[in-house]
mmCIF file of N, CA and C in Angstrom:
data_model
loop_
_atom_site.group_PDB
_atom_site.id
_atom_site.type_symbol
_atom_site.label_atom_id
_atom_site.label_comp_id
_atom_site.label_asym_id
_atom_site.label_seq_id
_atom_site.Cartn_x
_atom_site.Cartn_y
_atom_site.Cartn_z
ATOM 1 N N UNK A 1 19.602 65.175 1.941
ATOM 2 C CA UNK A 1 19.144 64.216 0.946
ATOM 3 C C UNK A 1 18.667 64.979 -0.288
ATOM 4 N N UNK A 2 18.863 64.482 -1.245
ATOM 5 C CA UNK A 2 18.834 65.105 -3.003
ATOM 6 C C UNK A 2 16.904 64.591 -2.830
ATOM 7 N N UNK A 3 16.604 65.617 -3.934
ATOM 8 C CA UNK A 3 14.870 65.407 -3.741
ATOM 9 C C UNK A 3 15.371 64.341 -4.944
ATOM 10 N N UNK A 4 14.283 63.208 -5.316
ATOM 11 C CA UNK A 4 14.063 62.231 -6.091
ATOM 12 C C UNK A 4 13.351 63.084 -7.553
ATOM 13 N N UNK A 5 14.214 63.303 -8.377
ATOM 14 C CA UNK A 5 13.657 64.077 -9.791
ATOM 15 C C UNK A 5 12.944 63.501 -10.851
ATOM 16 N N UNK A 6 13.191 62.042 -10.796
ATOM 17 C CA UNK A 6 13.317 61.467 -11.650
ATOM 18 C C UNK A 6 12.936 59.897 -11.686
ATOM 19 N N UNK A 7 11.883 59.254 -12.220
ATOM 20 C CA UNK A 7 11.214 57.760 -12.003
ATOM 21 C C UNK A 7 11.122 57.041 -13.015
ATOM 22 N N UNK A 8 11.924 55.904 -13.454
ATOM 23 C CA UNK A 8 11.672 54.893 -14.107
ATOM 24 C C UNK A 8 10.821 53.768 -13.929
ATOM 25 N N UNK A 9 9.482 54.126 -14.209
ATOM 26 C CA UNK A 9 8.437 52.823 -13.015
ATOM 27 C C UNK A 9 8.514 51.814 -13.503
ATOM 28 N N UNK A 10 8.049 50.308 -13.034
ATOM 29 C CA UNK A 10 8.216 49.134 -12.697
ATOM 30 C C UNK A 10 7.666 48.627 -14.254
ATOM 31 N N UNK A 11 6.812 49.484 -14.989
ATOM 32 C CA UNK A 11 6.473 48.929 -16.182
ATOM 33 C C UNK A 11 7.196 48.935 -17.388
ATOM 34 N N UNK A 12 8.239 49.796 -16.912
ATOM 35 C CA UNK A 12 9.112 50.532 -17.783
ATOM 36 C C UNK A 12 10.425 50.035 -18.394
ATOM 37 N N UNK A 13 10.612 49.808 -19.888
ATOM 38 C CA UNK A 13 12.017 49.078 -20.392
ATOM 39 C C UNK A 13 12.607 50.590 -21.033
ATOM 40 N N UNK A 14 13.369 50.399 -20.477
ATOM 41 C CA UNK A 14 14.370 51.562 -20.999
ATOM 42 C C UNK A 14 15.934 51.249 -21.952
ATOM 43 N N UNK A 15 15.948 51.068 -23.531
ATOM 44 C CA UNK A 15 17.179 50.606 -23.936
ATOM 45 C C UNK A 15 18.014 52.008 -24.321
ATOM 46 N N UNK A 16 19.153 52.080 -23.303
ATOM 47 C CA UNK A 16 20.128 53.371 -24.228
ATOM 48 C C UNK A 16 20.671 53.598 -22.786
ATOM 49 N N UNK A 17 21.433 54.766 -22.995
ATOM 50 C CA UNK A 17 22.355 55.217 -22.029
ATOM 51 C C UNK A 17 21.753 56.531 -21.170
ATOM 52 N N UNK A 18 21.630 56.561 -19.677
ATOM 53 C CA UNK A 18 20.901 57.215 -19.588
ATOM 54 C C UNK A 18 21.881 57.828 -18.638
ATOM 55 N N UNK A 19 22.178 59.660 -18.832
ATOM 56 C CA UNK A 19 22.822 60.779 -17.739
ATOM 57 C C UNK A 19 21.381 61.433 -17.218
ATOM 58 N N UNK A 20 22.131 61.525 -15.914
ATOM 59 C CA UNK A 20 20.826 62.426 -14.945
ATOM 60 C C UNK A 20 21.754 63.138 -14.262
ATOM 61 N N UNK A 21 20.634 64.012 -13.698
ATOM 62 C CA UNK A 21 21.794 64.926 -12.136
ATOM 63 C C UNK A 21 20.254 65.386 -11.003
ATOM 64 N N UNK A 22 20.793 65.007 -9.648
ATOM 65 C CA UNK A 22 20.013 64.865 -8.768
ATOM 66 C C UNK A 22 19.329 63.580 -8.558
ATOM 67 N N UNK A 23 18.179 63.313 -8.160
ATOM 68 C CA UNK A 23 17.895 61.891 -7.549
ATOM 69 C C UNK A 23 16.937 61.067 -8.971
ATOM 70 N N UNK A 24 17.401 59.991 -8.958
ATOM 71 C CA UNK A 24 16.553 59.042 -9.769
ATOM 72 C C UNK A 24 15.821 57.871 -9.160
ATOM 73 N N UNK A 25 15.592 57.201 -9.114
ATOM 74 C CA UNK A 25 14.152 55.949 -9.120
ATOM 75 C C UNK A 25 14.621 55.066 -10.026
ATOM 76 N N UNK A 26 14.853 53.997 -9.975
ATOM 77 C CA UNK A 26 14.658 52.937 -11.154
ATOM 78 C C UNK A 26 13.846 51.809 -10.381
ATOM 79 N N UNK A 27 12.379 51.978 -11.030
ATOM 80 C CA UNK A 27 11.656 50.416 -10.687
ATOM 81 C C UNK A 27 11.731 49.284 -11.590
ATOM 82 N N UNK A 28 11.988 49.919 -12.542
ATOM 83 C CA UNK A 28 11.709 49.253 -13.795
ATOM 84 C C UNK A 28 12.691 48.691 -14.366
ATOM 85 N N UNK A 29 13.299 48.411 -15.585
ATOM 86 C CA UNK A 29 14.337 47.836 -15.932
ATOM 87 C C UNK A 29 15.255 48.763 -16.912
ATOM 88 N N UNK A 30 16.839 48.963 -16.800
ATOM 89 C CA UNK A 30 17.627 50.209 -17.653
ATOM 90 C C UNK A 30 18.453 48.643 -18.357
ATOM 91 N N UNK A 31 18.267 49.167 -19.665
ATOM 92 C CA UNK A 31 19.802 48.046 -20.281
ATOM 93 C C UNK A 31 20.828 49.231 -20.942
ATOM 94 N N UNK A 32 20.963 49.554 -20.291
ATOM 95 C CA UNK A 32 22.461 50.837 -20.334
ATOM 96 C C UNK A 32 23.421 51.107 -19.438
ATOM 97 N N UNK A 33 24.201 52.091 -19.706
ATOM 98 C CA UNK A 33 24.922 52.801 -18.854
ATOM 99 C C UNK A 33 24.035 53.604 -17.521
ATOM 100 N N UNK A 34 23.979 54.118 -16.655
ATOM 101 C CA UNK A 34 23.516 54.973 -16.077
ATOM 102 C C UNK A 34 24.522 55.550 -15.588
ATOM 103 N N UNK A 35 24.582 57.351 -15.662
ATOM 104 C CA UNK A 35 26.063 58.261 -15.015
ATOM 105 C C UNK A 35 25.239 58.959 -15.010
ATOM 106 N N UNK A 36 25.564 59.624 -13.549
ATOM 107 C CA UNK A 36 24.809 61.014 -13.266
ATOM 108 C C UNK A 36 25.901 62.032 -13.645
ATOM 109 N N UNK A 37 25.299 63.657 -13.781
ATOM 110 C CA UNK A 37 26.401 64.342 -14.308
ATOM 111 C C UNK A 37 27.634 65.275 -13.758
ATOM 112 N N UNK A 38 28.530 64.869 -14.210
ATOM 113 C CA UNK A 38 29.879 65.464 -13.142
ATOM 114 C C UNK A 38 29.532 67.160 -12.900
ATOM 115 N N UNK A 39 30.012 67.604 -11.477
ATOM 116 C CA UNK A 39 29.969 68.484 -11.075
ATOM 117 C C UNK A 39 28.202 68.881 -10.043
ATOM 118 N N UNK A 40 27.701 67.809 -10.310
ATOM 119 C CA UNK A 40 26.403 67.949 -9.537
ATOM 120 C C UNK A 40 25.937 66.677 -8.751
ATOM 121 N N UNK A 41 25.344 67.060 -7.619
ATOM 122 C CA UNK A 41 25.151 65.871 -6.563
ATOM 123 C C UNK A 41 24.136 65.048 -6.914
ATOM 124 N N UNK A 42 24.565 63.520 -6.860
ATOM 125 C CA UNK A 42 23.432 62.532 -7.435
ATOM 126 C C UNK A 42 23.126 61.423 -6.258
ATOM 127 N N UNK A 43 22.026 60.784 -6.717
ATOM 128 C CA UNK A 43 21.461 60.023 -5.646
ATOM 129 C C UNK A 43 21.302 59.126 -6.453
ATOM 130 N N UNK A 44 20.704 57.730 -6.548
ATOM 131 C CA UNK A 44 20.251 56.606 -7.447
ATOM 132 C C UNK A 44 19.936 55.758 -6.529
ATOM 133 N N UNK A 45 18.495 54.880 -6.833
ATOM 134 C CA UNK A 45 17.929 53.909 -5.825
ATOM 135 C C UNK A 45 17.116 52.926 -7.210
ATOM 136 N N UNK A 46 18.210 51.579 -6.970
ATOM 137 C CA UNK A 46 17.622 50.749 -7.652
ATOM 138 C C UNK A 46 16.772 49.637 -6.995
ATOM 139 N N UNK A 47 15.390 50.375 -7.117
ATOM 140 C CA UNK A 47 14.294 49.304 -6.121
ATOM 141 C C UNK A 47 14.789 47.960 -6.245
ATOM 142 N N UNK A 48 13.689 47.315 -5.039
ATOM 143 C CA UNK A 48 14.187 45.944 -4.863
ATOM 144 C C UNK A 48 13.493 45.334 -6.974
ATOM 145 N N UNK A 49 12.879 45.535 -7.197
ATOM 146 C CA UNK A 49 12.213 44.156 -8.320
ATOM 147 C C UNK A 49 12.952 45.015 -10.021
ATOM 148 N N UNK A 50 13.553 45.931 -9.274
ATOM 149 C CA UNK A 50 14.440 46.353 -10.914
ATOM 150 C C UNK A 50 15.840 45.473 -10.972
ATOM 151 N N UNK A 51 15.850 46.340 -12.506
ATOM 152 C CA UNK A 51 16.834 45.528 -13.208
ATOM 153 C C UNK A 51 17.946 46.341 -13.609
ATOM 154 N N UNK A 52 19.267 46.445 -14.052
ATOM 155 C CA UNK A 52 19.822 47.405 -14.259
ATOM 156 C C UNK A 52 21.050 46.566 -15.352
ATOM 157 N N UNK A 53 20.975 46.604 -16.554
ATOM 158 C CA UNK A 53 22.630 45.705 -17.477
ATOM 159 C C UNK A 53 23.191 46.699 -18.207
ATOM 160 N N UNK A 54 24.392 47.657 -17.637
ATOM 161 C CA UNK A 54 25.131 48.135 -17.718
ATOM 162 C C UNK A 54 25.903 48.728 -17.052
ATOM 163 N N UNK A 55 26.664 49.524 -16.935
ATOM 164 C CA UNK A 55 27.696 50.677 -16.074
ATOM 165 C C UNK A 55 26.951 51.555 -15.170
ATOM 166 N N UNK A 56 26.860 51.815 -13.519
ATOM 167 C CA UNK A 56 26.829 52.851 -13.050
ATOM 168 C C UNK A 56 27.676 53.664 -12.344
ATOM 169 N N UNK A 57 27.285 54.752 -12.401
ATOM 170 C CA UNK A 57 28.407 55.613 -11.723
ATOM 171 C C UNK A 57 27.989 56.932 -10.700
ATOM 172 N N UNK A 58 27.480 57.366 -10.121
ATOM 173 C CA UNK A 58 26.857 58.175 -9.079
ATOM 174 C C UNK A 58 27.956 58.304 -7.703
ATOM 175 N N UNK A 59 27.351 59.487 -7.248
ATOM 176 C CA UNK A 59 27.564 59.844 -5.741
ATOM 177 C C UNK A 59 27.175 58.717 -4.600
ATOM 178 N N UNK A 60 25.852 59.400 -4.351
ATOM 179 C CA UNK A 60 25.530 58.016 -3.654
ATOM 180 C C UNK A 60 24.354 57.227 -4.443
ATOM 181 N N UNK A 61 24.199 55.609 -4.738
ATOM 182 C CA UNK A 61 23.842 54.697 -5.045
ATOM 183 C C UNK A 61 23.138 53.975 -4.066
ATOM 184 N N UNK A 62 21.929 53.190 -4.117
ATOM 185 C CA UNK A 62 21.236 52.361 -3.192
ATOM 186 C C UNK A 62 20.621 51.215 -3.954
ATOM 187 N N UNK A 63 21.553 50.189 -3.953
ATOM 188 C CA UNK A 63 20.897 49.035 -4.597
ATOM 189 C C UNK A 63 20.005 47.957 -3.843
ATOM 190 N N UNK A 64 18.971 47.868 -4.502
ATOM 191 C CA UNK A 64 17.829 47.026 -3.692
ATOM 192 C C UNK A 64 17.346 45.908 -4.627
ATOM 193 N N UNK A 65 17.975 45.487 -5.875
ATOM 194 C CA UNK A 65 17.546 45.267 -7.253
ATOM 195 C C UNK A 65 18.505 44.400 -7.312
ATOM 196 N N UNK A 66 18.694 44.493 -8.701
ATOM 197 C CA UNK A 66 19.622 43.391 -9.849
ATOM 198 C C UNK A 66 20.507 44.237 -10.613
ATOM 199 N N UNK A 67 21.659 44.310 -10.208
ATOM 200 C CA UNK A 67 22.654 44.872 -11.407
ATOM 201 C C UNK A 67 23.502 43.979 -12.258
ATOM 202 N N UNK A 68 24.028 44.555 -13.225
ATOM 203 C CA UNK A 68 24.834 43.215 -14.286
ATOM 204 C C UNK A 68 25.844 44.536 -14.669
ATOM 205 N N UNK A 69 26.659 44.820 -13.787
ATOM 206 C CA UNK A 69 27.777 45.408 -14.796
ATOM 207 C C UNK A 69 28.111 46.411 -13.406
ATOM 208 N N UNK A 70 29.714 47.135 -13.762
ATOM 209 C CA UNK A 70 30.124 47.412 -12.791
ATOM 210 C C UNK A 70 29.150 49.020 -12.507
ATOM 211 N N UNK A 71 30.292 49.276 -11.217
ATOM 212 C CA UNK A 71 29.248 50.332 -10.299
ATOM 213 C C UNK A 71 30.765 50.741 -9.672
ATOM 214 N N UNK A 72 30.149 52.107 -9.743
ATOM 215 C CA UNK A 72 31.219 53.079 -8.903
ATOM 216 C C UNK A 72 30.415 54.242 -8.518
ATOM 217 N N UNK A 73 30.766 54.276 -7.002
ATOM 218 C CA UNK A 73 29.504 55.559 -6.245
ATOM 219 C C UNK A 73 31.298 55.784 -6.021
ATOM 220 N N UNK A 74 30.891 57.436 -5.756
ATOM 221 C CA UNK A 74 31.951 58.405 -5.522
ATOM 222 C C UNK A 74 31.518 58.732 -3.717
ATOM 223 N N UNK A 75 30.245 58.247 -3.474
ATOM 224 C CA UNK A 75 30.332 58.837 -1.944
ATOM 225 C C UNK A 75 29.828 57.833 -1.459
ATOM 226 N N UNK A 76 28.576 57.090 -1.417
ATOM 227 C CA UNK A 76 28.098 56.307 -0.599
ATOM 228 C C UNK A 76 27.632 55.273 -1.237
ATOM 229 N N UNK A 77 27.649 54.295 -0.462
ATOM 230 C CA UNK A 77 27.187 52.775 -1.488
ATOM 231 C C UNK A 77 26.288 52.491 -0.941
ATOM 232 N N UNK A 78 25.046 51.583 -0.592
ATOM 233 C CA UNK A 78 24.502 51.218 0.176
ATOM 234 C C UNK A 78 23.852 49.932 -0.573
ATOM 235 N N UNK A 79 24.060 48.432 -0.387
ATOM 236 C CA UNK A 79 23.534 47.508 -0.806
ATOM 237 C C UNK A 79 22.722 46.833 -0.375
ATOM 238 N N UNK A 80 21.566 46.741 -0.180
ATOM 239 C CA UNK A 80 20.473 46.391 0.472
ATOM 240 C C UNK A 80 20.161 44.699 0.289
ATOM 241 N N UNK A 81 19.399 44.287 1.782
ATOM 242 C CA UNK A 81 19.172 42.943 1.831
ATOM 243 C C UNK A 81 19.052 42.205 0.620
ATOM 244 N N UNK A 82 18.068 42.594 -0.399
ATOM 245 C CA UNK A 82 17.387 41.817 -1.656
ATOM 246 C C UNK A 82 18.770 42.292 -3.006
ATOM 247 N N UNK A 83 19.362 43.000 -2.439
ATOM 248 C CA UNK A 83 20.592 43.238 -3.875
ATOM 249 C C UNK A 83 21.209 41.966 -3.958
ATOM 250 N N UNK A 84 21.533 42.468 -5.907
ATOM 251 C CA UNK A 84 22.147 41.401 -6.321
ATOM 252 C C UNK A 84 23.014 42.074 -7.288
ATOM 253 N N UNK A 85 24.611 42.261 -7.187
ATOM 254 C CA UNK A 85 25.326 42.568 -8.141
ATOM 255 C C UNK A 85 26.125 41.913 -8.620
ATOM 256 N N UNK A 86 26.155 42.037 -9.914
ATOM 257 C CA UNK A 86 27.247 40.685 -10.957
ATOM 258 C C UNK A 86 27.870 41.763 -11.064
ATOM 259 N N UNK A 87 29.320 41.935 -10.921
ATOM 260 C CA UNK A 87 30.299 43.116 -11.641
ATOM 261 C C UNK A 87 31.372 43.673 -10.614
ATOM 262 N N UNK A 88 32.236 44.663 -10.788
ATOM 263 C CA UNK A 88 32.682 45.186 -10.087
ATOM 264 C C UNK A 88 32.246 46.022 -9.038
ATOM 265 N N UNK A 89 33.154 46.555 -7.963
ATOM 266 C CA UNK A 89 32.429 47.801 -7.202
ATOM 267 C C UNK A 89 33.283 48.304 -7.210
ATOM 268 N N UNK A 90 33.556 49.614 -6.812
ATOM 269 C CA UNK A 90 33.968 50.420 -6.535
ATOM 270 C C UNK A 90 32.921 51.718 -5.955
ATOM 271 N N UNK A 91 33.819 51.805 -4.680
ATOM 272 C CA UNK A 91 33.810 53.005 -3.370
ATOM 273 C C UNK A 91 33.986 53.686 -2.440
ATOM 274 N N UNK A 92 33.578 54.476 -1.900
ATOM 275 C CA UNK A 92 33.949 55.678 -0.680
ATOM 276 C C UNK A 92 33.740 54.848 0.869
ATOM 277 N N UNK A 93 32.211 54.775 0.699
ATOM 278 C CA UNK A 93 31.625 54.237 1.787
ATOM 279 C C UNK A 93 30.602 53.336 1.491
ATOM 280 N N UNK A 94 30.966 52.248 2.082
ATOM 281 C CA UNK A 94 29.977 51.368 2.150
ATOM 282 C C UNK A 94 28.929 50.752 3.020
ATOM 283 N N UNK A 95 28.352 50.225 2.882
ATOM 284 C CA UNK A 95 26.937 49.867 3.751
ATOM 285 C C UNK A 95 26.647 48.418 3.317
ATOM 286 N N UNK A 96 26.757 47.380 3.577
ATOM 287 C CA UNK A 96 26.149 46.683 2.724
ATOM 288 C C UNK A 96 25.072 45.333 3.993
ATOM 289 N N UNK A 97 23.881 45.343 3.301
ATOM 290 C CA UNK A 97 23.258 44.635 4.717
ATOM 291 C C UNK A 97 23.742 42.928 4.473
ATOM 292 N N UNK A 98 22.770 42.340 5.391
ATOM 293 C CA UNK A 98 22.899 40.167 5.396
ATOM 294 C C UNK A 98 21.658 40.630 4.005
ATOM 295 N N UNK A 99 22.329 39.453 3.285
ATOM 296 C CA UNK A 99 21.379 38.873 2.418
ATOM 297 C C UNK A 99 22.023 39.120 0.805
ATOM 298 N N UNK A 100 22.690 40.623 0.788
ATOM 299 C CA UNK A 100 22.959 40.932 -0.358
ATOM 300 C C UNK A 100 23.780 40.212 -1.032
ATOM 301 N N UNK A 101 24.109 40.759 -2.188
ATOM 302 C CA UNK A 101 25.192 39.412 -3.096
ATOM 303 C C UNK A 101 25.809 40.330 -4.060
ATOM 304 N N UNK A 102 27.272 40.272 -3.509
ATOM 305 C CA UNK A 102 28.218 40.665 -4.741
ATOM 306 C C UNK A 102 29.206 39.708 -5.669
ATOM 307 N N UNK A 103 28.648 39.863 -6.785
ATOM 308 C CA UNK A 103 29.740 38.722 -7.528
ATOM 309 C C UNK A 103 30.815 39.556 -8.335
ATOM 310 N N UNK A 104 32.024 39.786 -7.581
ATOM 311 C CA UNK A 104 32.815 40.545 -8.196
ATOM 312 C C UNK A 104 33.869 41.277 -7.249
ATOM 313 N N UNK A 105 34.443 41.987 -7.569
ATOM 314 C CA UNK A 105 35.313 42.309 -6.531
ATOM 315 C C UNK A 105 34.916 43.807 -6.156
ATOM 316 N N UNK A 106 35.231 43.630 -4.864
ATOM 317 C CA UNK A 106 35.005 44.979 -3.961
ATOM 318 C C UNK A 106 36.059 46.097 -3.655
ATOM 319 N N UNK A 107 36.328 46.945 -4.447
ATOM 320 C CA UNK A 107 37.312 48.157 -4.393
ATOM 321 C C UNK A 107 37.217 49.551 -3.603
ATOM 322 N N UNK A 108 37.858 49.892 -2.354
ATOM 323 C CA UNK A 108 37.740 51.125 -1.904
ATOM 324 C C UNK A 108 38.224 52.005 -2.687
ATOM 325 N N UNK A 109 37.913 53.106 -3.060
ATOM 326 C CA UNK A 109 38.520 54.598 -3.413
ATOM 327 C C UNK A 109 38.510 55.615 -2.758
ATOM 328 N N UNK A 110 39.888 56.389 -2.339
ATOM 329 C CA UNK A 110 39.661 57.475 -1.906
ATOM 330 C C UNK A 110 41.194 58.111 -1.858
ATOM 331 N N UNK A 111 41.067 59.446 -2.410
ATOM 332 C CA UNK A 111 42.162 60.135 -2.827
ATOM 333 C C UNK A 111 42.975 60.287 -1.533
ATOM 334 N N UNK A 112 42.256 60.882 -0.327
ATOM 335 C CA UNK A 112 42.702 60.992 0.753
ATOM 336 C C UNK A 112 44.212 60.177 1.415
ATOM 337 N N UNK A 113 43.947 59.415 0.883
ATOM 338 C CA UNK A 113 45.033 57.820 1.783
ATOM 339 C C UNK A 113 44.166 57.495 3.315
ATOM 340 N N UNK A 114 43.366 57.405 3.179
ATOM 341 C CA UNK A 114 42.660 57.213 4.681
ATOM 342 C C UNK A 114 42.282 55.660 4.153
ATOM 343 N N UNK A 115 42.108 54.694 5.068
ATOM 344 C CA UNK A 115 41.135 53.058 4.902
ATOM 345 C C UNK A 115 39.918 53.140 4.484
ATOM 346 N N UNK A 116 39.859 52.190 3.737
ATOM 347 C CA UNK A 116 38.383 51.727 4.236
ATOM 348 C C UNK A 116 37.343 52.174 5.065
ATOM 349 N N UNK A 117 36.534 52.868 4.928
ATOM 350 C CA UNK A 117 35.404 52.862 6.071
ATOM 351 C C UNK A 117 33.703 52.232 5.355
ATOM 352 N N UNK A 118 33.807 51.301 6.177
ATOM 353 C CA UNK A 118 32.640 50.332 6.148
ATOM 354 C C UNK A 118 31.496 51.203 7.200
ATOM 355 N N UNK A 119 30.388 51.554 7.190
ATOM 356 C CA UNK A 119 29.035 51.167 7.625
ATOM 357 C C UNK A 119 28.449 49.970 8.180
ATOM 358 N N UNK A 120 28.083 50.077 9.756
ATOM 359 C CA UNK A 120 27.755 48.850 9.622
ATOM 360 C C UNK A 120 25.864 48.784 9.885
ATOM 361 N N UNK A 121 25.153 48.109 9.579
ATOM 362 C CA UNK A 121 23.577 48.112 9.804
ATOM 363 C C UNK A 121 23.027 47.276 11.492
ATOM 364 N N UNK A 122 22.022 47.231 11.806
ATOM 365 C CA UNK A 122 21.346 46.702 12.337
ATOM 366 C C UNK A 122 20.706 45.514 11.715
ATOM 367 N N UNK A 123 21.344 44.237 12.280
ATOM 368 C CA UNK A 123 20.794 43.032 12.030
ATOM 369 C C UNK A 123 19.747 42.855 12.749
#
């Protein structure tokens, strides 16, 4: 697991486009892009009461929040009970628990030619 570098807290409006590399936090609300930076391993966890209106793009991703715009994790997805995404997906591996909500279409990627591989949780 990537150490968490980086915290956008719950009080926090953030307008612009924001690159990181290694682990981020968003409690708070991003109205941008978010891309972590190519060639280095990223993590992203959008708490449950954040907000997120723009593009993400990361390794692995953990949505617990509100997104408005598409999303592409290159390794792991993980969409948590209280998620809510308006937009596309795109991914490797997915996770996604009961409760979450995708409005948009759901795309596997993987260079390999291998299926789909879904995650499944404990209900």
């Amino acid at each position: 697991m990537i150490d968490m570098d980086s915290l956008i807290g719950a009080a926090t409006r953030v307008q612009g486009n924001l690159l990181f590399r290694g682990g981020l936090r968003i409690d708070g609300e991003v109205i941008g892009n978010i891309v972590a930076e190519a060639g280095h391993p990223s993590y992203l966890v959008i708490a449950e009461h954040a907000r997120v209106e723009g593009e993400i793009r990361c390794d692995h991703l953990v949505v617990n929040g509100e997104v408005h715009g598409c999303v592409f994790s290159a390794d792991l997805l993980e969409i948590q009970p209280s998620a809510r995404i308006i937009g596309d997906v795109s991914y490797k591996v997915l996770e996604m628990h009961g409760g979450a909500q995708v409005l948009g279409t759901l795309t596997h990627r993987d260079s390999s030619g291998v299926g789909p591989l879904l995650a499944v949780s404990g209900a």
